[in-house]
Coordinates of C-alpha atoms and ligand atoms in Angstrom, one line a residue:
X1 CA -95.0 -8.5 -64.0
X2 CA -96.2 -6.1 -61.7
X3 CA -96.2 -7.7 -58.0
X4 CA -99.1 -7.2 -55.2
X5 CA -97.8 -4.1 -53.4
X6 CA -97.1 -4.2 -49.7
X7 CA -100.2 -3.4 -47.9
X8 CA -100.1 0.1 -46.4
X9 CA -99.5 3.4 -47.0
X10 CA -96.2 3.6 -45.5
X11 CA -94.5 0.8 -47.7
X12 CA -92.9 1.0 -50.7
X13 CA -94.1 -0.7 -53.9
X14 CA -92.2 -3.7 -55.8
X15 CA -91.9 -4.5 -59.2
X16 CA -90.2 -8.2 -60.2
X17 CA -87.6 -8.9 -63.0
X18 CA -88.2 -11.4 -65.8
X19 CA -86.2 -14.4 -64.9
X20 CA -85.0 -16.2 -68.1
X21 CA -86.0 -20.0 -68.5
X22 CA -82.3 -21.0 -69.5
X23 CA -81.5 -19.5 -66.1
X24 CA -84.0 -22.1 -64.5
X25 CA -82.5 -24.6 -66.4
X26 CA -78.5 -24.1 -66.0
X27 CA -79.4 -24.0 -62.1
X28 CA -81.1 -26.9 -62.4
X29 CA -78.7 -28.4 -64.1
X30 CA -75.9 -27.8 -62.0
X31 CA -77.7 -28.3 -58.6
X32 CA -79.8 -31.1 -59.4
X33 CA -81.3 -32.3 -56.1
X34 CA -79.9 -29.3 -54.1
X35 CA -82.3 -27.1 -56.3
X36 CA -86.2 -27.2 -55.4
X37 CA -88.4 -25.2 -57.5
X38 CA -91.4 -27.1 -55.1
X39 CA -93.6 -24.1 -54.5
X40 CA -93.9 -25.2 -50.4
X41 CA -90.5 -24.7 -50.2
X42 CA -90.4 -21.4 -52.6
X43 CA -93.3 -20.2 -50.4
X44 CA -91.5 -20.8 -47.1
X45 CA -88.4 -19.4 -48.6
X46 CA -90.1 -16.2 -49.9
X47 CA -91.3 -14.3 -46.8
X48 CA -89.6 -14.0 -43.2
X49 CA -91.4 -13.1 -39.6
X50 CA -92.8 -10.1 -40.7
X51 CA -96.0 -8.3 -41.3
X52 CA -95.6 -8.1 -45.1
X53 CA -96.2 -10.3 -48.1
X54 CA -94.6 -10.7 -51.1
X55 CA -94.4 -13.6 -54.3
X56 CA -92.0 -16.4 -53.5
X57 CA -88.5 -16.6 -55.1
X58 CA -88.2 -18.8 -58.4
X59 CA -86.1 -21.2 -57.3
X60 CA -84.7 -22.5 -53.8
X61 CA -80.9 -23.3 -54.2
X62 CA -79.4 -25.4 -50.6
X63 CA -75.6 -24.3 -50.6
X64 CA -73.1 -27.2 -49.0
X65 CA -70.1 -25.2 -50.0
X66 CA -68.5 -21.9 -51.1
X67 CA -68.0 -23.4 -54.3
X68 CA -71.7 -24.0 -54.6
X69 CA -72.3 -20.2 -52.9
X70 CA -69.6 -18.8 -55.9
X71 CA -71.5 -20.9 -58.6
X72 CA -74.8 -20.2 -57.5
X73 CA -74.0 -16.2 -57.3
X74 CA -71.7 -16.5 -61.2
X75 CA -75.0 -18.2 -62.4
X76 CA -77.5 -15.4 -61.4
X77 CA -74.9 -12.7 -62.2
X78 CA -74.6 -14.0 -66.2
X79 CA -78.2 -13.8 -66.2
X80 CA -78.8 -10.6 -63.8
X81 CA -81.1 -12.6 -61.9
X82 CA -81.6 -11.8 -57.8
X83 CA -80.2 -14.1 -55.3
X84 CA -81.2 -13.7 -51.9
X85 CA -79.1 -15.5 -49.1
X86 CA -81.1 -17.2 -46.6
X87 CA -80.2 -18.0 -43.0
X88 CA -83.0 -18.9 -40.4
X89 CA -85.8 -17.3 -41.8
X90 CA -86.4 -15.5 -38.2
X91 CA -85.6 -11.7 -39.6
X92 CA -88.7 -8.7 -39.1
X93 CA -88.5 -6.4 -42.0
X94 CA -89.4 -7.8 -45.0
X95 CA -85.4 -8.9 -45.5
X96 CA -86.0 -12.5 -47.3
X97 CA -89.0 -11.1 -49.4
X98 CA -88.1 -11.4 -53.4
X99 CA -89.3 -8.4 -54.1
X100 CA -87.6 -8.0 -57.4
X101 CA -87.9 -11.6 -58.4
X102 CA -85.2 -14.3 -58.3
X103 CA -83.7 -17.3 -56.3
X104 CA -83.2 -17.8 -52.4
X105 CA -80.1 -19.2 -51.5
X106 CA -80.5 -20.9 -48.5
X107 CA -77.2 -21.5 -46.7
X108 CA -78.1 -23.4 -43.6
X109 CA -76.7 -26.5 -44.7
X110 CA -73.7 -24.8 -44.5
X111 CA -73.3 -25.1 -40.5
X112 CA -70.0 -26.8 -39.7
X113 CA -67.6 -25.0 -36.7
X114 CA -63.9 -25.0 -38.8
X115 CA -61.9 -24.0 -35.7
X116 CA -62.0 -23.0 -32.1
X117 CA -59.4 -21.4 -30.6
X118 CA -60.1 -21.3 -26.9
X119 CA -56.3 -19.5 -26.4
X120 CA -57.0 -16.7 -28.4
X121 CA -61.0 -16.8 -27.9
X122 CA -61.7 -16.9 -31.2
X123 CA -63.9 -19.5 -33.3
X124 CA -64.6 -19.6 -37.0
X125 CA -67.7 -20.8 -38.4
X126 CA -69.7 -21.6 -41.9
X127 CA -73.1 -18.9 -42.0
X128 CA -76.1 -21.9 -41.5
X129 CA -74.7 -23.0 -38.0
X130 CA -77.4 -21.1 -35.3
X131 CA -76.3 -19.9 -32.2
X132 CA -77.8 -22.9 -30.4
X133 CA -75.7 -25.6 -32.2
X134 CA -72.7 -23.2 -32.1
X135 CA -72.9 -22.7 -28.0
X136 CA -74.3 -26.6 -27.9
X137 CA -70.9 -27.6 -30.0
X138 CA -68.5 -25.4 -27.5
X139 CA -70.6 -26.0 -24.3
X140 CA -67.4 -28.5 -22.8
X141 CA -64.6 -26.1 -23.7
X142 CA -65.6 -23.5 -20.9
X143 CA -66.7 -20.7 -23.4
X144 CA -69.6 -18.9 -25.1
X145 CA -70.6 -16.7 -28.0
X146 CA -73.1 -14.6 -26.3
X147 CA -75.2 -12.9 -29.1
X148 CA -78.6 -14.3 -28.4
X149 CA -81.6 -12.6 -30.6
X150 CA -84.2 -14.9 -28.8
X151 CA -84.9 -16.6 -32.3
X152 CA -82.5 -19.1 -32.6
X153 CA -81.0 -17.2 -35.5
X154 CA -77.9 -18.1 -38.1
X155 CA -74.9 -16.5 -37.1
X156 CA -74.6 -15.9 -41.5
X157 CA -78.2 -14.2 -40.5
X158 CA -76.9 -12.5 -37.4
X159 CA -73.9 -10.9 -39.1
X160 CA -75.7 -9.7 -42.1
X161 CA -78.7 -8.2 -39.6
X162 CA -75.7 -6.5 -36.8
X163 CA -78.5 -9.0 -34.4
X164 CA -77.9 -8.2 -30.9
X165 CA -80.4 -9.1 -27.6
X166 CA -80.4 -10.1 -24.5
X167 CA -76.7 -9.9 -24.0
X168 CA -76.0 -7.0 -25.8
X169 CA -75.5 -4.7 -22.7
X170 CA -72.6 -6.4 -21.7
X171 CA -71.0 -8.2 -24.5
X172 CA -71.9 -5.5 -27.3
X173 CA -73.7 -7.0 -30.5
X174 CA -72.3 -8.6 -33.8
X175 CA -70.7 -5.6 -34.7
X176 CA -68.0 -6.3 -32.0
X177 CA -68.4 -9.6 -32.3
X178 CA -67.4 -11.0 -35.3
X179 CA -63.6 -10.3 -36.3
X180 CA -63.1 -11.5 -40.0
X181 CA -65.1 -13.1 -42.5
X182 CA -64.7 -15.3 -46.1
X183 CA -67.0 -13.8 -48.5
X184 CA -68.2 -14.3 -51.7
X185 CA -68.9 -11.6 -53.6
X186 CA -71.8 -10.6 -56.2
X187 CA -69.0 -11.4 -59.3
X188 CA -68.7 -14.8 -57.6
X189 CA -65.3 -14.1 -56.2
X190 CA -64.4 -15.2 -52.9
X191 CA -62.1 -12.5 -51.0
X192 CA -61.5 -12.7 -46.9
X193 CA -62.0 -9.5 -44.6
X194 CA -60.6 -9.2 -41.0
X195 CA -57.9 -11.5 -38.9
X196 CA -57.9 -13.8 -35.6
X197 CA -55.7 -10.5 -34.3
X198 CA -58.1 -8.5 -31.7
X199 CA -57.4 -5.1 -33.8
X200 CA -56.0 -3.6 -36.9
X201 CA -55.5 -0.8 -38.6
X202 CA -54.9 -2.5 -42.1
X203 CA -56.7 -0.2 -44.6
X204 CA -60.6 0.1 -44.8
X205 CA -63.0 -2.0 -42.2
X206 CA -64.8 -3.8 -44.6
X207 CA -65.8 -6.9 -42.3
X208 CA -67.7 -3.9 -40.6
X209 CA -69.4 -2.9 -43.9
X210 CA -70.5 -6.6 -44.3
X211 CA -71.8 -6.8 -40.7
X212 CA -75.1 -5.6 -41.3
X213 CA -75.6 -4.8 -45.0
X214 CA -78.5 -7.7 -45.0
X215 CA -76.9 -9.5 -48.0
X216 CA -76.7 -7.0 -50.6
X217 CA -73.0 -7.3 -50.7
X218 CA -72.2 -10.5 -50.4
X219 CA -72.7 -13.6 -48.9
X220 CA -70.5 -14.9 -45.8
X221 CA -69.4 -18.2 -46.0
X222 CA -67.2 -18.6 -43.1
X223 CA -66.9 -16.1 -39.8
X224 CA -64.9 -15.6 -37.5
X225 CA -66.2 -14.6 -33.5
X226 CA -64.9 -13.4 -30.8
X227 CA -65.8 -16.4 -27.5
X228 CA -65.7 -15.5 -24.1
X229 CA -65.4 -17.3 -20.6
X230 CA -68.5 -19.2 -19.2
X231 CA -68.8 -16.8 -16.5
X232 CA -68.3 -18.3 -12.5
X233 CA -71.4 -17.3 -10.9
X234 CA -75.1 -16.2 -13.0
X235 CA -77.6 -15.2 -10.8
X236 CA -81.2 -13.4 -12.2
X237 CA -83.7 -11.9 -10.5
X238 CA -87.5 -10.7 -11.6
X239 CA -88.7 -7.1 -10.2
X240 CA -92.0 -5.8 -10.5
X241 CA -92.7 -1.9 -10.8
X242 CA -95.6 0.3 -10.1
X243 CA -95.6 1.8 -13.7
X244 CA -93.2 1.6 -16.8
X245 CA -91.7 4.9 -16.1
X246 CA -90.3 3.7 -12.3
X247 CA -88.4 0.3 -14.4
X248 CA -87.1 2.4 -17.2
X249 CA -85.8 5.2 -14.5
X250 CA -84.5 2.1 -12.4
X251 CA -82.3 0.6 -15.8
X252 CA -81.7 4.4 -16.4
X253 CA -79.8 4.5 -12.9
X254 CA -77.7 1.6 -12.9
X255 CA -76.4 1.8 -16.4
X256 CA -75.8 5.3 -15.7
X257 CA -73.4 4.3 -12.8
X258 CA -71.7 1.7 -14.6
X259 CA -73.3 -1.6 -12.8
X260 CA -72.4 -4.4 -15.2
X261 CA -75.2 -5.6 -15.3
X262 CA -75.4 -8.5 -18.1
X263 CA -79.1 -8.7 -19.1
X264 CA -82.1 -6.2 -18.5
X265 CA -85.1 -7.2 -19.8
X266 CA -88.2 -5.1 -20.0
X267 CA -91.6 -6.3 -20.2
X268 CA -95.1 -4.3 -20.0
X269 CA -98.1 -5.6 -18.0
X270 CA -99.5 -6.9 -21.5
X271 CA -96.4 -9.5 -21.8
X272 CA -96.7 -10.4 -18.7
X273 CA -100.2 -11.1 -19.2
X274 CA -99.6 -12.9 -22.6
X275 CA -96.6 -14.6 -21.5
X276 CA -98.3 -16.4 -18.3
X277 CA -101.7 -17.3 -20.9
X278 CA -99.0 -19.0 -23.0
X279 CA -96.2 -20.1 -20.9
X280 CA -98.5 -21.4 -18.2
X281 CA -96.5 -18.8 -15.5
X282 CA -97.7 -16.9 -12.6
X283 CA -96.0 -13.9 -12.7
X284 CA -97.5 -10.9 -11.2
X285 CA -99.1 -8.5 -13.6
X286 CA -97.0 -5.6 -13.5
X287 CA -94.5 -4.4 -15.6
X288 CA -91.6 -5.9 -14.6
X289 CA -87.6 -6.4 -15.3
X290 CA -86.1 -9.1 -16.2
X291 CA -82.5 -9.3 -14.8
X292 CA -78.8 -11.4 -15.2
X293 CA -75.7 -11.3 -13.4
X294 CA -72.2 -12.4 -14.6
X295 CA -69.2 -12.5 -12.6
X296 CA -67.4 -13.9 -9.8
X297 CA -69.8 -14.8 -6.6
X298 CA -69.0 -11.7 -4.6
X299 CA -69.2 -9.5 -8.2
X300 CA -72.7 -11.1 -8.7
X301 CA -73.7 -10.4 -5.4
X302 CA -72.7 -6.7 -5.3
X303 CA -74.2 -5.9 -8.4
X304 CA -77.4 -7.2 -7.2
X305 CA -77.6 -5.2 -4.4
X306 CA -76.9 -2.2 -6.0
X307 CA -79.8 -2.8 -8.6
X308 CA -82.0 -3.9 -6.0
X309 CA -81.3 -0.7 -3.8
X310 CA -81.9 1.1 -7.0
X311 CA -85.1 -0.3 -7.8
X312 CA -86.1 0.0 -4.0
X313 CA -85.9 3.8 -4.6
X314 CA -88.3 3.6 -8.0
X315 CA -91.1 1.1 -5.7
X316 CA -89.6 -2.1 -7.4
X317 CA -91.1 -4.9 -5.0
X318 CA -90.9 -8.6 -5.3
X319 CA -87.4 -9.2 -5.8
X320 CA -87.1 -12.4 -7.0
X321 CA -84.1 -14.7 -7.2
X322 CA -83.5 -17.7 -9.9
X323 CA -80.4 -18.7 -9.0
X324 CA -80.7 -22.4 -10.5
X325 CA -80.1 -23.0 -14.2
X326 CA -83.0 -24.4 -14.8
X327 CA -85.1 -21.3 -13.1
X328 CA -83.0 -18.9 -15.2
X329 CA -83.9 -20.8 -18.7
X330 CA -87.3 -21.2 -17.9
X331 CA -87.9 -17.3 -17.2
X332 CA -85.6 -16.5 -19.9
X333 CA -87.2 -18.3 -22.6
X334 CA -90.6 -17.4 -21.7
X335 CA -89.0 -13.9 -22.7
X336 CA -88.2 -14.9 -25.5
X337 CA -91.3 -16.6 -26.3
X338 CA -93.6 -13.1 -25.8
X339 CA -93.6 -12.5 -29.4
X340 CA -95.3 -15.8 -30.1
X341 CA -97.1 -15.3 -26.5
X342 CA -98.5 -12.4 -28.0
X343 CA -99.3 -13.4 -31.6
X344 CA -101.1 -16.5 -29.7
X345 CA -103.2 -14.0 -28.1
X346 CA -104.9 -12.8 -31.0
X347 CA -105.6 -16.1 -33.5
X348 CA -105.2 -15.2 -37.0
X349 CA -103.2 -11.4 -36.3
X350 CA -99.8 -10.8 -37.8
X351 CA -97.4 -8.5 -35.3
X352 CA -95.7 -5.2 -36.8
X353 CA -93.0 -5.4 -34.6
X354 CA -91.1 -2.1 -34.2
X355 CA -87.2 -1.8 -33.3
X356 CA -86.0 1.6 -31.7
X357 CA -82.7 2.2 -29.9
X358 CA -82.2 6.1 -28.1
X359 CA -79.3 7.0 -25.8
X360 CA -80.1 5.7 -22.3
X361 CA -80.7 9.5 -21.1
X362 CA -83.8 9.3 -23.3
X363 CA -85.6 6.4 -22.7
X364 CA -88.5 7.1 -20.7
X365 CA -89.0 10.1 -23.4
X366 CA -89.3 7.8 -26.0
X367 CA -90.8 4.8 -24.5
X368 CA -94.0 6.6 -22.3
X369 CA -94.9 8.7 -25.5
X370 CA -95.4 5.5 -27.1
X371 CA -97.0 3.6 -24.6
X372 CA -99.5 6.4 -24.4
X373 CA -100.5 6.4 -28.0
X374 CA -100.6 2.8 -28.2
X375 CA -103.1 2.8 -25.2
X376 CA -105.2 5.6 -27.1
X377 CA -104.7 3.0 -30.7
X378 CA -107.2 0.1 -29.0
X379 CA -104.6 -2.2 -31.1
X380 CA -104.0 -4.9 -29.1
X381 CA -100.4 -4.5 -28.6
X382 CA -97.2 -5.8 -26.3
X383 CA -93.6 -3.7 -25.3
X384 CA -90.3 -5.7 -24.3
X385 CA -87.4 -3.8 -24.7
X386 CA -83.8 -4.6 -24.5
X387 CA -83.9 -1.5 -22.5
X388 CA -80.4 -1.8 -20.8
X389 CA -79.2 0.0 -24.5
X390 CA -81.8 2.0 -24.8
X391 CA -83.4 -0.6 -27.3
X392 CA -87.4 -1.7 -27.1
X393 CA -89.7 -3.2 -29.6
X394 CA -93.4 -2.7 -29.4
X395 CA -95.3 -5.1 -31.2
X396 CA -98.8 -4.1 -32.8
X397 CA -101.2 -7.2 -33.4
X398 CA -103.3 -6.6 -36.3
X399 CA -106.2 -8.6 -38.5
X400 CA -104.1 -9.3 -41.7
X401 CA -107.6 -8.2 -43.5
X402 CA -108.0 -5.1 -42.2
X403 CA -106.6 -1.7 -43.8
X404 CA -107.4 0.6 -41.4
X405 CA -105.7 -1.7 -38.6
X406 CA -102.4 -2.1 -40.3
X407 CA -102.5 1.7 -41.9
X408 CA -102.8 2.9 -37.5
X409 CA -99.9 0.3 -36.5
X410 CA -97.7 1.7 -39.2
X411 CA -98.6 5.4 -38.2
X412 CA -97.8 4.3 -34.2
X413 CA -94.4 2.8 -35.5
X414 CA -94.2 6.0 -37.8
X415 CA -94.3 8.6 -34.5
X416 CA -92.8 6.2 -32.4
X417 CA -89.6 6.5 -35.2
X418 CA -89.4 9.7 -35.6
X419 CA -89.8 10.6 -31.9
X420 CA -86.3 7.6 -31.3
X421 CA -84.7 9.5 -34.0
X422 CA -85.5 13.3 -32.9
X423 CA -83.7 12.4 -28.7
X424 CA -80.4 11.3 -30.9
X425 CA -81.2 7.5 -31.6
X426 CA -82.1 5.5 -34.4
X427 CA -84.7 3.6 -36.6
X428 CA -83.2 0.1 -35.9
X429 CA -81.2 -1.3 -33.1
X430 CA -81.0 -4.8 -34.1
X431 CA -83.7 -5.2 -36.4
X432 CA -82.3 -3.8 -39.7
X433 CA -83.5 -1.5 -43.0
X434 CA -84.9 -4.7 -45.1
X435 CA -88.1 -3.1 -47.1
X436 CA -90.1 -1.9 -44.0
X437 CA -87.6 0.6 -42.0
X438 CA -86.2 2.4 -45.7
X439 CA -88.1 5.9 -45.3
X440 CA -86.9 6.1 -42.3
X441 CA -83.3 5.3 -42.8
X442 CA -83.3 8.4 -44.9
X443 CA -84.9 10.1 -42.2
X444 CA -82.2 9.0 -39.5
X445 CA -78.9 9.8 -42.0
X446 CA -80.2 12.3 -44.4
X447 CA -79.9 11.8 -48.4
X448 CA -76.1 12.1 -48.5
X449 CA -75.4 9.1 -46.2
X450 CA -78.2 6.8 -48.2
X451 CA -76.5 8.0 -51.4
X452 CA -73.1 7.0 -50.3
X453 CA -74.6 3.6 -49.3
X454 CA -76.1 3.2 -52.7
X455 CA -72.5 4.1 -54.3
X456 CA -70.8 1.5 -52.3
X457 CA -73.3 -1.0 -53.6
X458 CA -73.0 0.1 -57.0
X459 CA -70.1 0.0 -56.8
X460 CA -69.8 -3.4 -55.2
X461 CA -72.7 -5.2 -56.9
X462 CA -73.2 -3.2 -60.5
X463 CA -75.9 -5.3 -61.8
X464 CA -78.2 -5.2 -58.8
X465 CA -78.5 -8.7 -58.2
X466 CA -77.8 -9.4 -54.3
X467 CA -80.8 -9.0 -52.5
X468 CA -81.9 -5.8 -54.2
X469 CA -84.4 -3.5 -52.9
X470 CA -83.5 -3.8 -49.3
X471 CA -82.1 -1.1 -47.7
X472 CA -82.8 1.5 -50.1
X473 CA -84.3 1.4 -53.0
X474 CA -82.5 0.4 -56.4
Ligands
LIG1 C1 -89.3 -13.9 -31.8 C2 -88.2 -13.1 -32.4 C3 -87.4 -12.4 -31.6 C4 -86.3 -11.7 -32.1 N1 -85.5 -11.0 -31.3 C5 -84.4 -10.4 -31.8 C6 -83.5 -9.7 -30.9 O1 -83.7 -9.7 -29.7 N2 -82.4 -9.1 -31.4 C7 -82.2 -9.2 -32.8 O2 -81.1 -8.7 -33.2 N3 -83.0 -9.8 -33.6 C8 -84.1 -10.4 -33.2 N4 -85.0 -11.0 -34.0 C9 -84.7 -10.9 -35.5 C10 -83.9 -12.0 -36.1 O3 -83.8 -13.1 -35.3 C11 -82.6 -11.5 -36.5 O4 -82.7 -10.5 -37.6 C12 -81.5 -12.6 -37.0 O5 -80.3 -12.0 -36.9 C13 -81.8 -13.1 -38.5 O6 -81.0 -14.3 -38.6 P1 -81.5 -15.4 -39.6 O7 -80.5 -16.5 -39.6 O8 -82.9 -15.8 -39.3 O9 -81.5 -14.7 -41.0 P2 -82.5 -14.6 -42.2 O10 -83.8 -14.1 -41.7 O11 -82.5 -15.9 -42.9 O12 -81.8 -13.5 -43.0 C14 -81.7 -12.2 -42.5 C15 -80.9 -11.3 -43.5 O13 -79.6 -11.8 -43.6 C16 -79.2 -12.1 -44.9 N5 -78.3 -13.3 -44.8 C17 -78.6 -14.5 -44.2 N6 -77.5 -15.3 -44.3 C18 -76.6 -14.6 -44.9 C19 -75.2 -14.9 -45.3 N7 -74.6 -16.0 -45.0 N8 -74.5 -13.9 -45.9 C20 -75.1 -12.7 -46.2 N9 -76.3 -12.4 -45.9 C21 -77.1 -13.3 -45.3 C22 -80.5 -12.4 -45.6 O14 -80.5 -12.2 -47.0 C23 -81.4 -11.4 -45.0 O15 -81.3 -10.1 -45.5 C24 -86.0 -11.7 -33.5 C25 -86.9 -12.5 -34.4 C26 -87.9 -13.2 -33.8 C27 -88.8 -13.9 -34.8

């Protein structure tokens, strides 16, 4: 059966695999009650925060084990069916869609913490815990995991997406983050990557090959991350600036002379705009940065002066100190509400979010380019960036019903692309490929790099059936 193609030129087509009956039925037979083939929950299952739409999965299967992860994966594999892990559902690029057919396998019962070992810094998790619940659980022991996507994401979802956010620019993103992992493989094998150690040099990195192939090689069942120190003293401040170009140059500045500067939020005039509408704020319509501090009190405090000089220089004005936890949270998740801010704005739109990351020398080249054309669209539109690495999303609100709108937001995220990937960065920062980014992962790498990638999951996964069509095509 052929499926509804993803609307718009720019996105690849889909075609779904017959799933056998006798598959239905052994699933259903060994999950019972953990296996819904409702079509509410294959719906919700079946399609993720993104702009694109595609048939729900078969069958929902709720893993509350590895054995029921391994038995789950040795069902699909006998019948060549696709299994799609599921986390939080809060992923962008069409990663969760069933694009070939088959089962979701939703692993967010799974979300116990096994160990934490506040000597070494370490704690080891199952995939469904979110990074909430995990910093909720550890909140008394004096330490943090501080990967924060905004969405209160999986950390099974973060590791397979490399997430980063807010944080990243001082605390790096999952890649560093996560040290080992238990895995279960598309054969239905469980095999272990990585060690509590801090380094090794014991043959090929394959917990880094995990981290961020978007479950088309296997399916973590326990991780292990890396925790740090509640810091001393957090202080964060909100600057306003005459123009984007006078914020970015400001970040530009102090990350080029090595502030540590723990959070450095960007967030157009539009945001700020949406953000007040929606978060019932008064924050003065200008773009503006959002800032955090970690250290010890004097640390903090010398940091903050040497940003505020900074900004002083650029015509930053308005200054403005949260230095109560409360404050900090309230601006902080009003950030991280300006994607549904936005989406609020328009009733009825969907947002084609887009996810670039250049080397912090290139910034305002490829973030004013893009503002321009966006202006010139008349597509209502919003830009935030995690701008402290270079990384910023613009997101295009668009009437789901109209062509022409969604066919001018994919062009703006087209140029936008290849301008990222022509000043030396990339398609993605934190994003991932899923269905929506794959031309342009072949653009970024070349052929030869997306060829080795689909030999590896050959390789790894010879009949296809762990989230196929994601990443590249197959
Ligand atoms: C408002 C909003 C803001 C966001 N901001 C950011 C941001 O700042 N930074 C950022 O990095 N992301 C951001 N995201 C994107 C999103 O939160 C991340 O992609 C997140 O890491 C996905 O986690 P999840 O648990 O929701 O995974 P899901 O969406 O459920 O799954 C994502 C991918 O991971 C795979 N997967 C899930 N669990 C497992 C597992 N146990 N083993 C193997 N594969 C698995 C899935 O198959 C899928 O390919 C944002 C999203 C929203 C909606």
């Amino acid at each position: 059966m052929n499926a509804p193609a993803a609307s718009g030129s720019l996105l690849p087509e889909f075609a779904q695999r017959p799933i056998p009956p006798e598959f239905l039925q052994a699933l259903s037979q060994r999950f019972g009650a953990q296996c819904s083939t409702a079509m509410a929950v294959r719906e919700q299952h079946g399609r993720d925060e993104g702009s694109i739409a595609a048939p729900p999965p078969s069958a929902v299967v709720f893993a509350e084990s590895t054995r029921d992860v391994q038995d789950a994966i040795a069902l699909a594999s006998q019948y060549a069916v696709p299994v799609i892990p599921y986390g939080a559902g809060s992923s962008l690029e069409g990663h969760l869609l069933a694009v070939q057919g088959g089962i979701s396998l939703d692993v967010s019962r799974m979300n116990r913490i096994l160990s934490v070992n506040t000597e070494d810094l370490t704690v080891t998790v199952q995939p469904g815990i979110t990074r909430k619940q995990l910093n909720e659980a550890i909140k008394d022991t004096g330490f943090f995991f501080p990967i924060d996507p905004g969405a209160d994401a999986s950390i099974g979802g973060m590791t397979a997406t490399r997430a980063s956010g807010t944080n990243a620019v001082r605390y790096g993103t999952m890649r560093e983050n996560v040290l080992a992992l238990e895995l279960v493989t598309a054969s239905g094998d469980v095999i272990r990557t990585g060690t509590r150690a801090k380094k090794s040099s014991a043959g090929y990195d394959l917990t880094r090959l995990i981290v961020g192939s978007e479950g088309t090689l296997g399916v973590a069942t326990e991780i292990t991350l890396k925790l740090y120190p509640l810091p001393e003293a957090v202080s964060a401040a909100i600057c306003s600036f005459p123009s984007i170009e006078a914020a970015v140059r400001t970040v530009i500045q102090t990350i080029q002379i090595g502030v540590p500067i723990a959070r450095v939020e960007l967030i157009d005039v539009n945001s700020v705009r949406m953000v007040n509408t929606y978060s019932k704020l008064e924050l003065r319509e200008e773009p503006m940065l959002l800032m955090e501090f970690h250290g010890s009190p004097t640390g903090v405090k010398e940091q903050a002066e040497m940003v505020q000089d900074i900004a002083g220089e650029f015509g930053g004005n308005a200054f403005e100190w949260a230095e109560r936890p409360e404050d900090r949270t309230r601006l902080f998740t009003a950030r991280h509400n300006a994607y549904f801010a936005a989406v609020a704005s328009r009733p009825g739109c969907r947002c084609i979010t887009t996810d670039a990351c250049v080397p912090i020398s290139r910034l305002a080249d490829a973030l004013l380019d893009s503002v321009r054309e966006a202006d010139e669209s008349a597509i209502p539109y919003f830009l935030v960036g995690h701008v402290g690495d270079g990384n910023f999303h613009f997101g295009y609100l668009i009437d789901p019903e109209s062509s022409d709108e969604r066919e001018r937001a994919e062009r703006l995220n087209h140029q936008l692309v290849e301008r990222a990937i022509g000043v030396g960065g990339t398609c993605t920062g934190e994003h991932g490929v899923g269905i929506h980014k794959m031309q342009f992962l072949r653009d970024e790498t070349g052929d030869g790099a997306v060829e080795m990638m689909r030999a590896i999951k050959r390789a790894l996964d010879p009949k296809n059936i762990l989230n196929p069509g994601k990443i590249f095509a197959l």
